[in-house]
Tab-separated table of C-alpha atoms in Angstrom:
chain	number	residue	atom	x	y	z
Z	320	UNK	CA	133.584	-14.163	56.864
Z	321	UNK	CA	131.998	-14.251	60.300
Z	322	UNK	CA	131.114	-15.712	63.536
Z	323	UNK	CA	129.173	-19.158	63.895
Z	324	UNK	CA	126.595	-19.607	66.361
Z	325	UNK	CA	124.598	-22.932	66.262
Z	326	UNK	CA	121.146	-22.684	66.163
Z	327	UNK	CA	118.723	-25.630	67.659
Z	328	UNK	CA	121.757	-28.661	66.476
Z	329	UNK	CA	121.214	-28.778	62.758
Z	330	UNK	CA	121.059	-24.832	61.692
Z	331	UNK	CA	123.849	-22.466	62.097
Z	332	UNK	CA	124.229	-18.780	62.253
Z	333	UNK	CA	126.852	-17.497	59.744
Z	334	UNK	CA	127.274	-14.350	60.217
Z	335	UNK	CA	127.653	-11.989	56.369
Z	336	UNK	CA	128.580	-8.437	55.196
Z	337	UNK	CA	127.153	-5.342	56.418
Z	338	UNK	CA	124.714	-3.711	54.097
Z	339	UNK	CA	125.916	-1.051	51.796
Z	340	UNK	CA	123.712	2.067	52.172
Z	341	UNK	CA	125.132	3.766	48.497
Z	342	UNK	CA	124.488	0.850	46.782
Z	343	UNK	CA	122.118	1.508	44.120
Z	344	UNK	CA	119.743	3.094	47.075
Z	345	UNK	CA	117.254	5.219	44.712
Z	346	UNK	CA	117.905	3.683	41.289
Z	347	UNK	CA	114.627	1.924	40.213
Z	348	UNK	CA	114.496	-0.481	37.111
Z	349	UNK	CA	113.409	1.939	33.715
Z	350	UNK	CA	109.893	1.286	33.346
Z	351	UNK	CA	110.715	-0.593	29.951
Z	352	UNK	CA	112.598	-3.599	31.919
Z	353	UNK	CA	108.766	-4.407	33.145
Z	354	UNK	CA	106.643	-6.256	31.364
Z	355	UNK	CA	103.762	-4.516	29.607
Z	356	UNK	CA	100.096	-5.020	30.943
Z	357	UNK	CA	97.100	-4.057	28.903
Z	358	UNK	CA	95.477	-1.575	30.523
Z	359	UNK	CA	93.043	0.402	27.759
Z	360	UNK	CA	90.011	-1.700	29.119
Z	361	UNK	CA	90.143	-1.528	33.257
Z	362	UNK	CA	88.041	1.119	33.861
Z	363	UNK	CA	85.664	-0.694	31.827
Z	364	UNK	CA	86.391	-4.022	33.883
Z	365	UNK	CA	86.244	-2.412	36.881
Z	366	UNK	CA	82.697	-0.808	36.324
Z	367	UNK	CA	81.681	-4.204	34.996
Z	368	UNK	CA	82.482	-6.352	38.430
Z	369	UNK	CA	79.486	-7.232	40.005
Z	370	UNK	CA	78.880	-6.172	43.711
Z	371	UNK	CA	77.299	-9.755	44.381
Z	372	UNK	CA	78.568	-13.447	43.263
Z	373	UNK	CA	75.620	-15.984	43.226
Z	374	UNK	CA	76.534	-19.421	42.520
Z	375	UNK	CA	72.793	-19.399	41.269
Z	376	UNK	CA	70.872	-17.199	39.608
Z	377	UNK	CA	67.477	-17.047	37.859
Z	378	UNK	CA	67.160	-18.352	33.816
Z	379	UNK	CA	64.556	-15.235	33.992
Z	380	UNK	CA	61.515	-17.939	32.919
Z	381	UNK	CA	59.937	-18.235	36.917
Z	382	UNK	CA	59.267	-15.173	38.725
Z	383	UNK	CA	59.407	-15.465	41.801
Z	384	UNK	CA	60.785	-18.794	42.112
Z	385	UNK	CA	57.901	-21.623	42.807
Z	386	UNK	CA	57.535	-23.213	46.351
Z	387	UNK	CA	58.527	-25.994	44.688
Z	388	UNK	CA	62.109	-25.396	44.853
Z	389	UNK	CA	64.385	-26.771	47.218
Z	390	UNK	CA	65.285	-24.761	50.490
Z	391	UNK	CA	69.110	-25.258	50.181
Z	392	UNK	CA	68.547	-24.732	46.564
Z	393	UNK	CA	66.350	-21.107	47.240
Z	394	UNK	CA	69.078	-20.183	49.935
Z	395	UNK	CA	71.988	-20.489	47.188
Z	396	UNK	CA	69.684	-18.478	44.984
Z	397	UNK	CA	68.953	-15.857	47.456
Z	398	UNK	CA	72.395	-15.554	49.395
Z	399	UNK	CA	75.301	-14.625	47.534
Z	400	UNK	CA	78.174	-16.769	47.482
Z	401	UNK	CA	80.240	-13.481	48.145
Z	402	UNK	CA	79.927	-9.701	48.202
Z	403	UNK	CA	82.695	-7.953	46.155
Z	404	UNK	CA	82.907	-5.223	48.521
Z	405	UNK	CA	85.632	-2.962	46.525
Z	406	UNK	CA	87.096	-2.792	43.409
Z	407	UNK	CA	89.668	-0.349	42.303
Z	408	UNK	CA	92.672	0.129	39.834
Z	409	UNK	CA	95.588	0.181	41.787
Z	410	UNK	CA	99.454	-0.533	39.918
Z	411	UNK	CA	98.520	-1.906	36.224
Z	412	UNK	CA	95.743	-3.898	36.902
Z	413	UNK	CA	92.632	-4.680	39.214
Z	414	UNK	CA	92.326	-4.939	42.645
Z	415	UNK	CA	89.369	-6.683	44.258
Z	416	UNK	CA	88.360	-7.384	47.947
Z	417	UNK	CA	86.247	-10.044	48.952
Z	418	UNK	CA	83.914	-10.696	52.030
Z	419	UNK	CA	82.332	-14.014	51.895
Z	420	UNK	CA	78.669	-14.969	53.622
Z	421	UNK	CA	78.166	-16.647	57.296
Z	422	UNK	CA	77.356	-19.568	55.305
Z	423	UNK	CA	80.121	-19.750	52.747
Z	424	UNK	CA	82.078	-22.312	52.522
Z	425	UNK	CA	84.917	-19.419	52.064
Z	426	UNK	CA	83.615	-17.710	54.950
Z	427	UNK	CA	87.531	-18.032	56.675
Z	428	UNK	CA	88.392	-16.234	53.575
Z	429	UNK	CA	86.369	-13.338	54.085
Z	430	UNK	CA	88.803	-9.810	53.333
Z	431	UNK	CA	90.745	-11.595	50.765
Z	432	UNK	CA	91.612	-9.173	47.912
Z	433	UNK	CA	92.626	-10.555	44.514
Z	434	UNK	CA	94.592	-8.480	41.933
Z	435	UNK	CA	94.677	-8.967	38.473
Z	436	UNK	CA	96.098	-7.393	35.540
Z	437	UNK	CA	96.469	-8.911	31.284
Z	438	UNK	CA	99.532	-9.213	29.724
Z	439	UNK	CA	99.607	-9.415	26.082
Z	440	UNK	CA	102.173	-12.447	25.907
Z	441	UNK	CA	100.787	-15.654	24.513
Z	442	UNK	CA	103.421	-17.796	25.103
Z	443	UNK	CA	103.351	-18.191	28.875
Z	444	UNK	CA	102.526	-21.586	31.087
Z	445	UNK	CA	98.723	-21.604	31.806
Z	446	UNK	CA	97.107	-22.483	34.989
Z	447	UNK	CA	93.951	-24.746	34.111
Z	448	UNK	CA	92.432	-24.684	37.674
Z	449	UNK	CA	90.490	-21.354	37.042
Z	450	UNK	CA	88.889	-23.071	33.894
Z	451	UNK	CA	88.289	-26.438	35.550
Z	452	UNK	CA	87.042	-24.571	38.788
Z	453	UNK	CA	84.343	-22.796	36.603
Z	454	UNK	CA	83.415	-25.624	34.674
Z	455	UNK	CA	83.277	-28.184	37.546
Z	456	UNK	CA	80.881	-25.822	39.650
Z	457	UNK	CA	78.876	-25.350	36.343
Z	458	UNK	CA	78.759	-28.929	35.345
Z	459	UNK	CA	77.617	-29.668	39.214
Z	460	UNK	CA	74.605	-27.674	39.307
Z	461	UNK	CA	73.242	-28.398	35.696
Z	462	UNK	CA	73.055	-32.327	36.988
Z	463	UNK	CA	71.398	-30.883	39.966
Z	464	UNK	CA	69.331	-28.864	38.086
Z	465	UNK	CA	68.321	-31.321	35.219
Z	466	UNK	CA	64.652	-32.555	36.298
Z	467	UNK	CA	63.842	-29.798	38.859
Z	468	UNK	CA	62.453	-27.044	36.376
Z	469	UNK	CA	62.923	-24.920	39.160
Z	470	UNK	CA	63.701	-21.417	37.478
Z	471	UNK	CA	67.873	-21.589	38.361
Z	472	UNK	CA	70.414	-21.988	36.513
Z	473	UNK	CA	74.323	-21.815	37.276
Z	474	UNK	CA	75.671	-18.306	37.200
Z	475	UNK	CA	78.037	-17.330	34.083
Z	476	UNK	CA	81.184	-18.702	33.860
Z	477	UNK	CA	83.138	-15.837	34.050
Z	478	UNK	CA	81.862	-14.246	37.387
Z	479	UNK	CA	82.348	-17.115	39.395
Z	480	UNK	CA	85.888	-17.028	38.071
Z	481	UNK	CA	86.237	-13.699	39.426
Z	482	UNK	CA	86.662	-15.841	42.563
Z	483	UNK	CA	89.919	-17.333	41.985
Z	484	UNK	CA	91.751	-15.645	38.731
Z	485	UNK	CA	94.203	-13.472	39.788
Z	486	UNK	CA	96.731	-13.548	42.793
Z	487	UNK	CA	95.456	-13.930	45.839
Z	488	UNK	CA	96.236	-11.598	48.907
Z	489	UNK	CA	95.058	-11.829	52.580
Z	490	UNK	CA	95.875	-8.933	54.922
Z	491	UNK	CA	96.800	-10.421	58.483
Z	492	UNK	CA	96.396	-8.494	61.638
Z	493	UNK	CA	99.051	-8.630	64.769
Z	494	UNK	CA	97.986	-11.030	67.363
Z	495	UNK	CA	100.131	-10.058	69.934
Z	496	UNK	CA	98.925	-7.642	72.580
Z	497	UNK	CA	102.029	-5.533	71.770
Z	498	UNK	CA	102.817	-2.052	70.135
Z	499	UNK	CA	102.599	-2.799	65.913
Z	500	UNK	CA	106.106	-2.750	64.852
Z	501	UNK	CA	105.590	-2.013	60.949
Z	502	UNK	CA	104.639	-3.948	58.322
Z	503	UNK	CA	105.653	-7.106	56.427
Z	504	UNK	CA	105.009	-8.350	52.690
Z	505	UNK	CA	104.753	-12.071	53.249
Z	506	UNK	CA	105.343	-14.029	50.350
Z	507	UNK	CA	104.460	-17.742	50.596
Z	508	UNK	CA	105.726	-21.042	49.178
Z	509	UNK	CA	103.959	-22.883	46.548
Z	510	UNK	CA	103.311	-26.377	49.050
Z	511	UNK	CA	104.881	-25.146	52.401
Z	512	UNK	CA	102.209	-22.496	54.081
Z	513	UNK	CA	101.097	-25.008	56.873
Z	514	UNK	CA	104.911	-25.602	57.866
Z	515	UNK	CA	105.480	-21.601	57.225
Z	516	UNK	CA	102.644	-21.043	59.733
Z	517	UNK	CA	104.811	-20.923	63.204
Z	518	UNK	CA	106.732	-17.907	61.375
Z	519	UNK	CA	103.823	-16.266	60.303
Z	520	UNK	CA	101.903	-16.772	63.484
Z	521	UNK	CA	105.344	-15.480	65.275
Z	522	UNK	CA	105.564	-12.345	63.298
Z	523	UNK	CA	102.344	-11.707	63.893
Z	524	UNK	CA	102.590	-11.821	67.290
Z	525	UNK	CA	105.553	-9.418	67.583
Z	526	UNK	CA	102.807	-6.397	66.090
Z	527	UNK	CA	103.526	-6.914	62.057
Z	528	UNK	CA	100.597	-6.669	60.087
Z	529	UNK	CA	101.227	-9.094	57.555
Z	530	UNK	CA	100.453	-8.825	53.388
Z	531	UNK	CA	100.132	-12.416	52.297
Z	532	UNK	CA	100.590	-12.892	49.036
Z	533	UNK	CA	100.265	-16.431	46.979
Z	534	UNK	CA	102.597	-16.925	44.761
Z	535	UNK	CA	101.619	-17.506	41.161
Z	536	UNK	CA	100.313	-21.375	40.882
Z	537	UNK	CA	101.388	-21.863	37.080
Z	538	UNK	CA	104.635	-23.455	38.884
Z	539	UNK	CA	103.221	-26.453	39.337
Z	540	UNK	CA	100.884	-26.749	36.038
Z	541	UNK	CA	100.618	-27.380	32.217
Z	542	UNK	CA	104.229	-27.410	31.186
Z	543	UNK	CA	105.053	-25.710	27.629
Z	544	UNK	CA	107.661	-27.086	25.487
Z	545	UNK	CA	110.162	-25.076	23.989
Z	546	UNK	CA	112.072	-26.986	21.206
Z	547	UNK	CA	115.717	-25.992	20.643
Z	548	UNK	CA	116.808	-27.967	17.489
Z	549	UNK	CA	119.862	-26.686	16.989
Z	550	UNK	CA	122.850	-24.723	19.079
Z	551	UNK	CA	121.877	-21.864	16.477
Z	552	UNK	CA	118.623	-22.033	18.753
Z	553	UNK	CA	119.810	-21.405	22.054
Z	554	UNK	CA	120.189	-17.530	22.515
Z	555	UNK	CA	117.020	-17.235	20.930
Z	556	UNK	CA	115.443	-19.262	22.988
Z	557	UNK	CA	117.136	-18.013	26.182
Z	558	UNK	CA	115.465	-14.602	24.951
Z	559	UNK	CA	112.168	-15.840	24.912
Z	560	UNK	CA	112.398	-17.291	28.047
Z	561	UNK	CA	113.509	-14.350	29.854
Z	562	UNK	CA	110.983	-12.780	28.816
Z	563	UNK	CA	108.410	-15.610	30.474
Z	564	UNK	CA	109.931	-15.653	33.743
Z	565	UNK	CA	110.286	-11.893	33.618
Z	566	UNK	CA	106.263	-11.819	33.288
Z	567	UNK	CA	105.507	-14.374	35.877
Z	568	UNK	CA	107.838	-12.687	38.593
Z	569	UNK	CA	106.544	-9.075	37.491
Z	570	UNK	CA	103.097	-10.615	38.156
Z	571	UNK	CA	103.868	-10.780	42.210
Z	572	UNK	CA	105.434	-7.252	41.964
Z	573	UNK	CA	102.532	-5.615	40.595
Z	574	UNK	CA	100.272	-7.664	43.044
Z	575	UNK	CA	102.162	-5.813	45.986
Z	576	UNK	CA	102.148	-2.639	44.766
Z	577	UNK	CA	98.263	-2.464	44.308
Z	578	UNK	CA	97.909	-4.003	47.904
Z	579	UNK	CA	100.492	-1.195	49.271
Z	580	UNK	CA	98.697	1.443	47.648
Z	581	UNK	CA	95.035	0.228	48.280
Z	582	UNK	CA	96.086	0.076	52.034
Z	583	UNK	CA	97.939	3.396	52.245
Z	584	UNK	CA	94.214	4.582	50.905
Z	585	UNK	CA	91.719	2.301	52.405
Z	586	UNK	CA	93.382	0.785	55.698
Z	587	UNK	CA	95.240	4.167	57.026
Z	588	UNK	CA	95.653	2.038	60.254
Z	589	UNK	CA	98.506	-0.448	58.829
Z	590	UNK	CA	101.983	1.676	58.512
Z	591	UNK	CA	103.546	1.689	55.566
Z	592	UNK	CA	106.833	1.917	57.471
Z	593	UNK	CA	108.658	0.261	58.548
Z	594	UNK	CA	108.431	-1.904	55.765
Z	595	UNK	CA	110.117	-6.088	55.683
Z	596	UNK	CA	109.435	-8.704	53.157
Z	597	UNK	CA	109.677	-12.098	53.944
Z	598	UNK	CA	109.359	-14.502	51.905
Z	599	UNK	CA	109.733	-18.629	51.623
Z	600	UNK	CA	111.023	-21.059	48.634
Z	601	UNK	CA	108.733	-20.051	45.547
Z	602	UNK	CA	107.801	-17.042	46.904
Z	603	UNK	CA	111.728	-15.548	47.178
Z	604	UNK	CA	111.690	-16.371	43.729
Z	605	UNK	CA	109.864	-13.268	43.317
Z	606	UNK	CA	110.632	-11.445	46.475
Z	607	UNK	CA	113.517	-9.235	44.913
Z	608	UNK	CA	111.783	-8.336	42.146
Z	609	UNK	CA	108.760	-6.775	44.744
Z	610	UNK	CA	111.601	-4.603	46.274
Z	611	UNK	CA	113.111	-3.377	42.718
Z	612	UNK	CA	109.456	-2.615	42.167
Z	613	UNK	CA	109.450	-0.345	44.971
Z	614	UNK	CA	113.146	-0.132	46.053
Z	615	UNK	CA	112.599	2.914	48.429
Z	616	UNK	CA	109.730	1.081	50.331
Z	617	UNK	CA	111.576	-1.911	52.006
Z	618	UNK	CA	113.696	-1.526	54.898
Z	619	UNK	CA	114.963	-5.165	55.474
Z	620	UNK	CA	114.235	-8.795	53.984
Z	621	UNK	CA	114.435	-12.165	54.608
Z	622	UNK	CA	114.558	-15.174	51.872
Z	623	UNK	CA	113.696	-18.477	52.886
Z	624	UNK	CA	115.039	-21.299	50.440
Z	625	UNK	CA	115.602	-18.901	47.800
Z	626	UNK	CA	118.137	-18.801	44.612
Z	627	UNK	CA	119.197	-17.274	41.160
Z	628	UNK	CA	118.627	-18.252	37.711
Z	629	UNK	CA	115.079	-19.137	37.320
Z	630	UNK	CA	115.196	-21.003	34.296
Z	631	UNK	CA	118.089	-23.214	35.795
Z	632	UNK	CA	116.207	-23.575	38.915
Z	633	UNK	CA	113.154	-24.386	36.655
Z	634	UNK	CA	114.659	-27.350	35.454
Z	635	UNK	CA	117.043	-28.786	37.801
Z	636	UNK	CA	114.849	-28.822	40.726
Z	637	UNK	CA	113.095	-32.592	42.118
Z	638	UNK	CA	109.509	-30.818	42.104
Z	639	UNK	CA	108.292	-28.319	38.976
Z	640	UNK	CA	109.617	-27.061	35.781
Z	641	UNK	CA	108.345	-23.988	36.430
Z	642	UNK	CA	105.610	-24.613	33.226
Z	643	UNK	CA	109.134	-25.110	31.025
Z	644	UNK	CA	109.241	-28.054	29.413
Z	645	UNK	CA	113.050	-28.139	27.050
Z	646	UNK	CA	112.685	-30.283	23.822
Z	647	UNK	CA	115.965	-31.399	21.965
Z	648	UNK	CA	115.757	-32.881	19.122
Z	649	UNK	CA	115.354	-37.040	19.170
Z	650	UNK	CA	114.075	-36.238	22.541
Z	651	UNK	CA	117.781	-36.462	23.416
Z	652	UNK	CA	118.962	-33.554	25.875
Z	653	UNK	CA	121.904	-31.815	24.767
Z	654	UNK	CA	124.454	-31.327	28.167
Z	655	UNK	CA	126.036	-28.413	26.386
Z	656	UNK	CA	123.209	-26.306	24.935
Z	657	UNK	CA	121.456	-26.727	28.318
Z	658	UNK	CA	124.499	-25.095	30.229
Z	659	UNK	CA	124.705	-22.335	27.177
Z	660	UNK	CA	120.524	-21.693	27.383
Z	661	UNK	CA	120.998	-21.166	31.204
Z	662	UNK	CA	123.941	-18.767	30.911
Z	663	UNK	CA	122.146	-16.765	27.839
Z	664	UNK	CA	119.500	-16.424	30.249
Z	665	UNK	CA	120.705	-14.252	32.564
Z	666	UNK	CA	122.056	-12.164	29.766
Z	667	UNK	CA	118.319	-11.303	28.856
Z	668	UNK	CA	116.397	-11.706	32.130
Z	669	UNK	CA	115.496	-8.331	33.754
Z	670	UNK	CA	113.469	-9.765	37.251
Z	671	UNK	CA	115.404	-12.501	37.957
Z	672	UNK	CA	116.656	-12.568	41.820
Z	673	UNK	CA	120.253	-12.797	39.806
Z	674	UNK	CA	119.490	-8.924	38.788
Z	675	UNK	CA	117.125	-7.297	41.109
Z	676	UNK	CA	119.016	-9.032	44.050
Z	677	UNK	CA	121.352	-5.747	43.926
Z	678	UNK	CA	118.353	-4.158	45.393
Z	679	UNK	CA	118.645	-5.618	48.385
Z	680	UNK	CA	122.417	-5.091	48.845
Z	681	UNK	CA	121.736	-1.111	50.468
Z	682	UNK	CA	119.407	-3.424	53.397
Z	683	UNK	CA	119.594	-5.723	56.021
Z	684	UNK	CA	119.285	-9.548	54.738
Z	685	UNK	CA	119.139	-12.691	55.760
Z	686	UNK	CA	119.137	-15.701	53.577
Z	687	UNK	CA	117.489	-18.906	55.142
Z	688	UNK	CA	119.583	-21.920	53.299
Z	689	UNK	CA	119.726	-25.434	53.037
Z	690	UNK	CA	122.940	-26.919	52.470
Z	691	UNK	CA	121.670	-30.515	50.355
Z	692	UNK	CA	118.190	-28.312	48.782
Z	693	UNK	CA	117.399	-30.140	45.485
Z	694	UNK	CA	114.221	-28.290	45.262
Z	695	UNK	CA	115.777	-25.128	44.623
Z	696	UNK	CA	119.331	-26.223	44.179
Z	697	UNK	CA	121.601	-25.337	46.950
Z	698	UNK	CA	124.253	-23.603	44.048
Z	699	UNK	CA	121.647	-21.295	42.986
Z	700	UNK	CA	120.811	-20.248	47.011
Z	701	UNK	CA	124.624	-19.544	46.694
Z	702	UNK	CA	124.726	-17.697	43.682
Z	703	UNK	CA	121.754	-15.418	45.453
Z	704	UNK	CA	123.613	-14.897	48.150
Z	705	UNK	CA	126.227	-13.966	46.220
Z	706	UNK	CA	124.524	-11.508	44.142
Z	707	UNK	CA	123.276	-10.094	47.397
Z	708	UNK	CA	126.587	-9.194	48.486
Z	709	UNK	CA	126.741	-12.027	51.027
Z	710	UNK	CA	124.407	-11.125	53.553
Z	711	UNK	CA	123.764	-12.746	57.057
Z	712	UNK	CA	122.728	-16.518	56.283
Z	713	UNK	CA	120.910	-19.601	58.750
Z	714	UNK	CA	122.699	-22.555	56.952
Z	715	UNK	CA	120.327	-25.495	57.289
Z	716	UNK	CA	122.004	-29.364	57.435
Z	717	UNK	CA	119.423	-30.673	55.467
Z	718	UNK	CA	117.205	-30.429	51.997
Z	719	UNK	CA	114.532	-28.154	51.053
Z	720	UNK	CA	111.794	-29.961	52.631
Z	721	UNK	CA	113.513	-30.618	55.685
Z	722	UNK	CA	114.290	-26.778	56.155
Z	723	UNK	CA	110.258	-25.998	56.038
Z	724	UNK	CA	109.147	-28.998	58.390
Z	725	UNK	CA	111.952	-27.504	61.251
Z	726	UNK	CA	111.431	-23.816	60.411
Z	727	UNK	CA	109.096	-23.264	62.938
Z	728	UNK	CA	111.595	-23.837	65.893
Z	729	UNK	CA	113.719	-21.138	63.919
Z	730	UNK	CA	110.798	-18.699	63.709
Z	731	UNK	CA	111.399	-17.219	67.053
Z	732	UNK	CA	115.297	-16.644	65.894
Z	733	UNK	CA	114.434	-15.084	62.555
Z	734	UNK	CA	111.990	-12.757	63.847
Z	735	UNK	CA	114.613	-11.674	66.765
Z	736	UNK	CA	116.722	-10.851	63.641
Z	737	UNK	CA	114.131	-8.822	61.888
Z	738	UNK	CA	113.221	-6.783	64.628
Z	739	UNK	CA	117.029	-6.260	65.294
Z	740	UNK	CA	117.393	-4.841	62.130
Z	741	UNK	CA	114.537	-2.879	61.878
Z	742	UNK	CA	115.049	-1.136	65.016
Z	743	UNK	CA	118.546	-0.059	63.837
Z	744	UNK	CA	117.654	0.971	60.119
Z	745	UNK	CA	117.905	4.440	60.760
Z	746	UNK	CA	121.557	3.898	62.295
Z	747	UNK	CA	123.102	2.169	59.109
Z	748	UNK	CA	126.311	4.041	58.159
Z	749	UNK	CA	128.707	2.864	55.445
Z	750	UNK	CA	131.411	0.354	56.597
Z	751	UNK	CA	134.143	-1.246	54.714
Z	752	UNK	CA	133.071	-4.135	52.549
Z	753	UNK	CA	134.790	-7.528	54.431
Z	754	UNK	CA	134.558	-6.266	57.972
Z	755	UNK	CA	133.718	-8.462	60.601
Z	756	UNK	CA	131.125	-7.548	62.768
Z	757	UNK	CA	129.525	-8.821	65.863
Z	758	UNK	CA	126.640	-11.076	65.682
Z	759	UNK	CA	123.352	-9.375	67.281
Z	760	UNK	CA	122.387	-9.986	70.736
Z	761	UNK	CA	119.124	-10.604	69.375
Z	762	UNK	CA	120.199	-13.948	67.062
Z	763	UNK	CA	122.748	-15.120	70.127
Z	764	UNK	CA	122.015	-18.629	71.189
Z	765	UNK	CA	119.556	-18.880	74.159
């Protein structure tokens, strides 16, 4: 296969098959393998976003408001709680940037940009934080409110929700005092952004601008049962869940493509090439599916405790279902249906990382792995990695969580490999499948 170099005692270099440059290199997914997003109404939506989010706002009975009121109170009222300082239809859906007030508590938050689209399913795992967010802040400042007759009330529901609905993406500028080096679509983890912060904070010190993009939350919330009640069930069912997953994953795709293309418009200053994406546990979920999206865009990637077969992951991993929730009939799981729904799966799925991994096989990749991960089982990192055409891997001795609380003392090693391979991208020339090359000077033990 490769050389071994050992990496800090308890991660190893193994060293994986060149990238093949004809492999699939200009053959997007047909427009019908993505999921459908309503789009008749987003000019409308668009015109409708306010340019100012109060968290208060006059009940139109006291004007002005009395002396009576409160200072902190007349402060809320008077200062927004944000300034929605563009809005724009970029990809299928909305793209809004934020910039939050000096006295905000989201002040650190200030640039964010939030993109949202609507699919028409009505069948997929809900998130109930943007509800509960609403309704919490509402609830709040009607008990504040109650006896003060003060001429506020709480602003509507659905503006402050503007605030948090959607996916959330945070543009990161290079720290270093270097020459920028290109670009990189960051995708996080669902719990693991404070232990991915040494990688970020190395990349960004190396010149990347950074794209940060959360990934979708409905991982970890409100489960949805789907009953099988009989084998007859399962490819049904497998169907229907493809086409769940498929919308969840598409969701990060279409989030990156409206933050490349408000960028290449608004922010001429970050490149749009070279182009990485890097991406960690939840995130590489969805990370292939961003470069089938936009397969000519990327130049390199790297997939931190990532796998294949997102419905098997779903429900095999020691943390989330995904939002899946299986239901056999007595409430007694069925061994053999389960291993059939999985394998119907990938017959219907169109964005799973088993698919769009092929996308990746024309570029540089490296595959961050832990040997014992039980989080996102360590056979379905394999069966990425296969589907990726074996690529260069770091094989971590330990389990998923293990592999984020050391990853910072790789970050130094996986960025050396990133800018290795993004200095020679425009070198690649075809070599025979199986042929062992050197390992980079640039990933060599120190």
């Amino acid at each position: 296969m490769g050389a071994l170099v050992a990496l800090g005692g308890c991660t190893t270099f193994v060293a994986g098959n060149p990238p093949e440059p004809d492999y699939l290199a200009s053959a997007p997914l047909p427009d019908s393998d993505w999921p459908p997003r309503k789009t008749d109404q987003l000019q409308r939506l668009a015109a409708e976003t306010p340019r100012q989010i109060f968290s208060l706002v006059s009940d139109g009975n006291h004007r002005p408001l009395p002396d009576t009121i409160p200072p902190a109170l007349r402060k809320l009222a008077e200062r927004p709680a944000a300034k929605v300082v563009y809005t724009g239809i970029h990809g299928p859906g909305i793209l809004r940037v934020f910039d939050y007030g000096p006295d905000s508590h989201w002040r650190a938050l200030s640039g964010t940009m939030r993109f949202v689209s609507y699919t028409p399913r009505t069948d997929l795992p809900k998130d109930p934080r943007l509800t509960r967010y609403a309704e919490r802040q509402i609830n709040a400042w009607k008990r504040r409110l109650k006896d003060l007759n003060c001429g506020l009330k709480p602003a509507d529901a659905e503006v402050l929700r503007m605030l948090s609905e959607g996916t959330a993406i945070r543009l990161i500028e290079p720290s270093g005092k270097v020459p920028v080096r290109g670009t990189i679509v960051y995708m996080s983890g669902l719990g693991s952004l404070q232990y991915e912060q040494g990688l970020v904070d190395e990349l960004s010190a190396r010149g990347y601008w950074l794209i940060r993009i959360a990934t979708p939350r409905v991982w970890w919330y409100e489960s949805k049962p789907w009953y099988i009640g009989s084998r007859e069930d399962v490819p049904r069912i497998a169907e229907q869940l493809a086409g769940v997953f498929d919308d969840m994953v598409a969701e990060s795709a279409y989030a990156a493509q409206a933050a490349l293309e408000y960028l290449a418009e608004q922010r001429p200053e970050v490149p749009q090439s070279p182009l990485a994406i890097v991406a960690c546990s939840a995130g590489s979920l969805g990370a292939p599916a961003v470069v089938a999206r936009m397969p000519n865009k990327f130049d390199a990637a790297v997939l931190v405790g990532g796998g294949a077969n997102l419905l098997e992951i779903s429900q095999k991993s020691d943390l989330t279902d995904g939002g899946i929730r299986l239901a056999w009939p007595d409430d007694q799981p069925r061994g053999p249906w389960r291993d059939e729904l999985f394998a119907d799966y990938l017959k219907y799925a169109k964005l799973d990382p088993y698919r769009t991994a092929r996308f990746l096989r024309n570029k540089p990749t490296l595959l961050v792995q832990a040997n014992l991960d039980l989080t996102v089982p360590a056979d379905n990192g394999w069966l990425l990695w296969k589907q990726l055409g074996e690529p260069d891997r770091y094989m971590h001795v330990g389990e998923h969580r293990t592999l984020f609380l050391t990853l910072h003392t790789q970050a130094g090693r996986i960025a050396d490999w990133l800018d290795h391979a993004l200095e020679t991208r425009s070198m690649r020339q075809p070599v025979a499948r199986g042929t062992e090359r050197p390992t980079p000077a640039a990933v060599q033990t120190r």
